[in-house]
Amino acid sequence: MRGLDGPWGLRVAGLVGVAVVAAGAYGAGALPGRDPGAGLRGAGSPDAGYWWGLAAWVVGLTILSGAWWRLGNRLAQVSSRWLIVTGALWAVPLLFAPPLASRDVYSYACQGEIWRAGLDPYAVGAADGGCPWAYAVPNLWQHTPAPYGPVGIALSGAAATVGRAVGGPADHQLLAAVSLLRVVALIGGVLIAAYAGRLATAAGVDAGAARWLGLLSPLVAVHLVSGAHNDAITAGLVVAALAVAVPAAGRRGASVAQAAGGDHSPLRRAGAGIAAGAFLGLAVGVKVTALIALPFVVLLVAGQQLRRSEHGWRNIAGSAAVVTGTAASVFAAASLATGLDLGWIGALSDTGSLIQWTSLPTGIGMAFGYLFRAAGWPGAVDPAIDIARICGVAALAAIGLALCWRALRATLGRPSQADAHDHGADGTRKVIAACGWALAAATILLPVFYPWYALAPLAVLACATPPGRTRTGLAIAALAITALVLPNGLGLAVLTKLPGAILDVVIVVALAYRFRGRLSLDKPAQT
């Protein structure tokens, strides 16, 4: 147990790895005053401090990734509480270091300051709004309005208010604002820690395994703890919404009688729907992509009494009314309280100006663009990317509908009393998994992808994926995605445009070959 390759040794090894990464942040991190790696894209080259910091990033992430992976093979030896404590320990060094892999947290602070000053963050960017910390915001986002909902802006506004209250030099104010934004991100992590166990148990998945994949991965350390992205609180709220919606019949330890009937009174179902809707409304109030979880939350709430009722569609409609009505009310209340309208919808289009192969359809469009340019048709490059992105959105819609249909079939299944418990857990797992894959499809098929977009789908899928190839694949993906951005915030996609576009083509061809003739919704997924 306490050897170097035992759980305690791996806990210490992971802590050492995180500490090395945190130390490297001072030389190569997303520092507010300057970009230490600016020379990677233009004239000149970074100084020695950056290279030392980059080396620490590589070495530290390697140590952390190895410790995390080995720990995943020893989950039977530790408790969920032990894992949560381990995750908390691994977070500590990063809280005392500059942000890593992104400068988005500085943009959040400026968006909050613009709102605090009485201006519209959906109309002006950091530079145009007179934010005192605009110098820390990347040039790409200097004039970009906020693409986040009223809850996200209010949280950023609270951080900006604290920063301004600190007074003193602008750097000190920004440090205070960033610290509070990290607290907000950590709340997202706490929500995952608190609700992932309940959600996983309802799906018949080991709670420790779910927390290992959804809470302890290097992706979480870098982009939730250090980067303090809005996706962190969004992920936590989505997991909470799904968890409070799960039917009691799906939880282990329930008797067969409870599994077959349980406490499915209308009052209990309404309470679950209100709680789930409130969490979901808050999540959508941060990032609109959380709306993807709505139909799956509705089906989980409806599942609390469908197994003992013949009025399936009536129950689903009632659950939809409760969940959607509550979520809409929470969102509307946040909009009224902040004085913000739906201007963030228009701001979403500004993020699409970024052309990177990490978005699968964008990469396909780039590949065709390179062919058109080589053929002497440079004017066809931009249309090729636009068409590919439209195809990506269409594919997302088709996949989303297919996953909703799969979740609906799993929900409407009515087993006998004898096998109600096992079927209940399996049906719940299918609904949760469908939600996770829908969120994952959105991150991959929408026009822009960043590594932190994977926080929410990974947290949900971790709760619905039993041991097997799928979970191993998710763990590998989490490690690969973490490394897509350098510590100073420069994406590797910027430096590897042609190879990345070719890789996307290879991925699409491989997927088409892998799933040829296997598009039946009734075929169970391999795990």
CSV table of N, CA and C in Angstrom, one decimal, residues 6 17 26 42 49 92 101 105 154 161 166 189 212 230 261 264 309-310 383 393 418 433 436 438 445 447 470 506:
chain,number,residue,atom,x,y,z
A,6,GLY,N,2.5,1.9,-4.9
A,6,GLY,CA,1.3,1.8,-4.3
A,6,GLY,C,0.5,3.1,-4.3
A,17,GLY,N,4.8,15.8,-9.4
A,17,GLY,CA,4.6,16.3,-10.8
A,17,GLY,C,3.9,17.6,-10.9
A,26,TYR,N,6.0,29.8,-13.6
A,26,TYR,CA,6.7,31.1,-13.4
A,26,TYR,C,7.6,31.5,-14.6
A,42,GLY,N,6.8,34.4,-33.9
A,42,GLY,CA,7.3,35.5,-34.7
A,42,GLY,C,8.8,35.6,-34.7
A,49,GLY,N,14.5,31.4,-19.6
A,49,GLY,CA,13.5,31.1,-18.6
A,49,GLY,C,12.3,30.4,-19.1
A,92,VAL,N,-3.3,22.0,-4.9
A,92,VAL,CA,-2.7,23.0,-4.0
A,92,VAL,C,-1.5,23.7,-4.7
A,101,ALA,N,-1.6,27.5,-19.7
A,101,ALA,CA,-2.2,27.0,-20.9
A,101,ALA,C,-3.3,27.9,-21.4
A,105,VAL,N,-8.7,33.5,-18.2
A,105,VAL,CA,-9.1,34.0,-16.9
A,105,VAL,C,-9.0,35.6,-16.8
A,154,ALA,N,-22.0,37.6,-14.0
A,154,ALA,CA,-22.1,38.0,-12.6
A,154,ALA,C,-21.0,37.4,-11.7
A,161,THR,N,-15.1,43.0,-8.7
A,161,THR,CA,-15.4,43.9,-7.6
A,161,THR,C,-14.4,43.7,-6.4
A,166,VAL,N,-9.5,45.7,-3.5
A,166,VAL,CA,-8.1,45.5,-3.0
A,166,VAL,C,-7.3,46.8,-3.2
A,189,GLY,N,-15.3,22.0,-9.4
A,189,GLY,CA,-14.7,20.7,-9.0
A,189,GLY,C,-15.3,20.1,-7.8
A,212,TRP,N,-12.0,9.2,-10.4
A,212,TRP,CA,-10.6,9.2,-10.9
A,212,TRP,C,-10.5,9.8,-12.3
A,230,ASN,N,-14.5,28.9,-17.3
A,230,ASN,CA,-15.9,28.8,-17.0
A,230,ASN,C,-16.5,27.4,-17.2
A,261,GLY,N,-40.7,-0.2,-7.4
A,261,GLY,CA,-41.6,0.9,-7.2
A,261,GLY,C,-41.0,2.2,-6.7
A,264,HIS,N,-41.9,7.2,-5.8
A,264,HIS,CA,-42.0,7.9,-7.1
A,264,HIS,C,-43.3,8.8,-7.0
A,309,SER,N,-45.8,3.1,-14.4
A,309,SER,CA,-46.9,3.8,-15.0
A,309,SER,C,-47.0,3.5,-16.5
A,310,GLU,N,-48.3,3.5,-17.0
A,310,GLU,CA,-48.5,3.3,-18.4
A,310,GLU,C,-48.6,4.6,-19.2
A,383,PRO,N,-14.7,29.5,-48.3
A,383,PRO,CA,-16.0,28.7,-48.5
A,383,PRO,C,-15.8,27.3,-48.1
A,393,VAL,N,-22.1,21.0,-38.0
A,393,VAL,CA,-23.3,21.4,-37.2
A,393,VAL,C,-24.5,20.4,-37.6
A,418,ALA,N,-38.9,-8.4,-11.0
A,418,ALA,CA,-37.8,-9.2,-10.6
A,418,ALA,C,-36.4,-8.6,-11.1
A,433,ALA,N,-25.0,8.2,-20.4
A,433,ALA,CA,-23.9,8.1,-21.4
A,433,ALA,C,-24.3,8.9,-22.7
A,436,GLY,N,-23.5,12.4,-22.1
A,436,GLY,CA,-22.1,12.7,-22.2
A,436,GLY,C,-21.6,12.7,-23.6
A,438,ALA,N,-23.4,13.3,-26.3
A,438,ALA,CA,-23.9,14.5,-27.0
A,438,ALA,C,-23.0,15.7,-26.7
A,445,LEU,N,-17.5,18.8,-32.9
A,445,LEU,CA,-18.1,19.2,-34.2
A,445,LEU,C,-18.5,20.6,-34.4
A,447,PRO,N,-17.6,24.7,-34.5
A,447,PRO,CA,-16.5,25.3,-35.3
A,447,PRO,C,-15.2,25.5,-34.5
A,470,THR,N,-13.7,1.6,-23.8
A,470,THR,CA,-14.2,2.9,-23.9
A,470,THR,C,-13.6,3.8,-22.8
A,506,VAL,N,-7.6,11.8,-41.7
A,506,VAL,CA,-7.4,10.4,-41.3
A,506,VAL,C,-8.4,9.9,-40.3
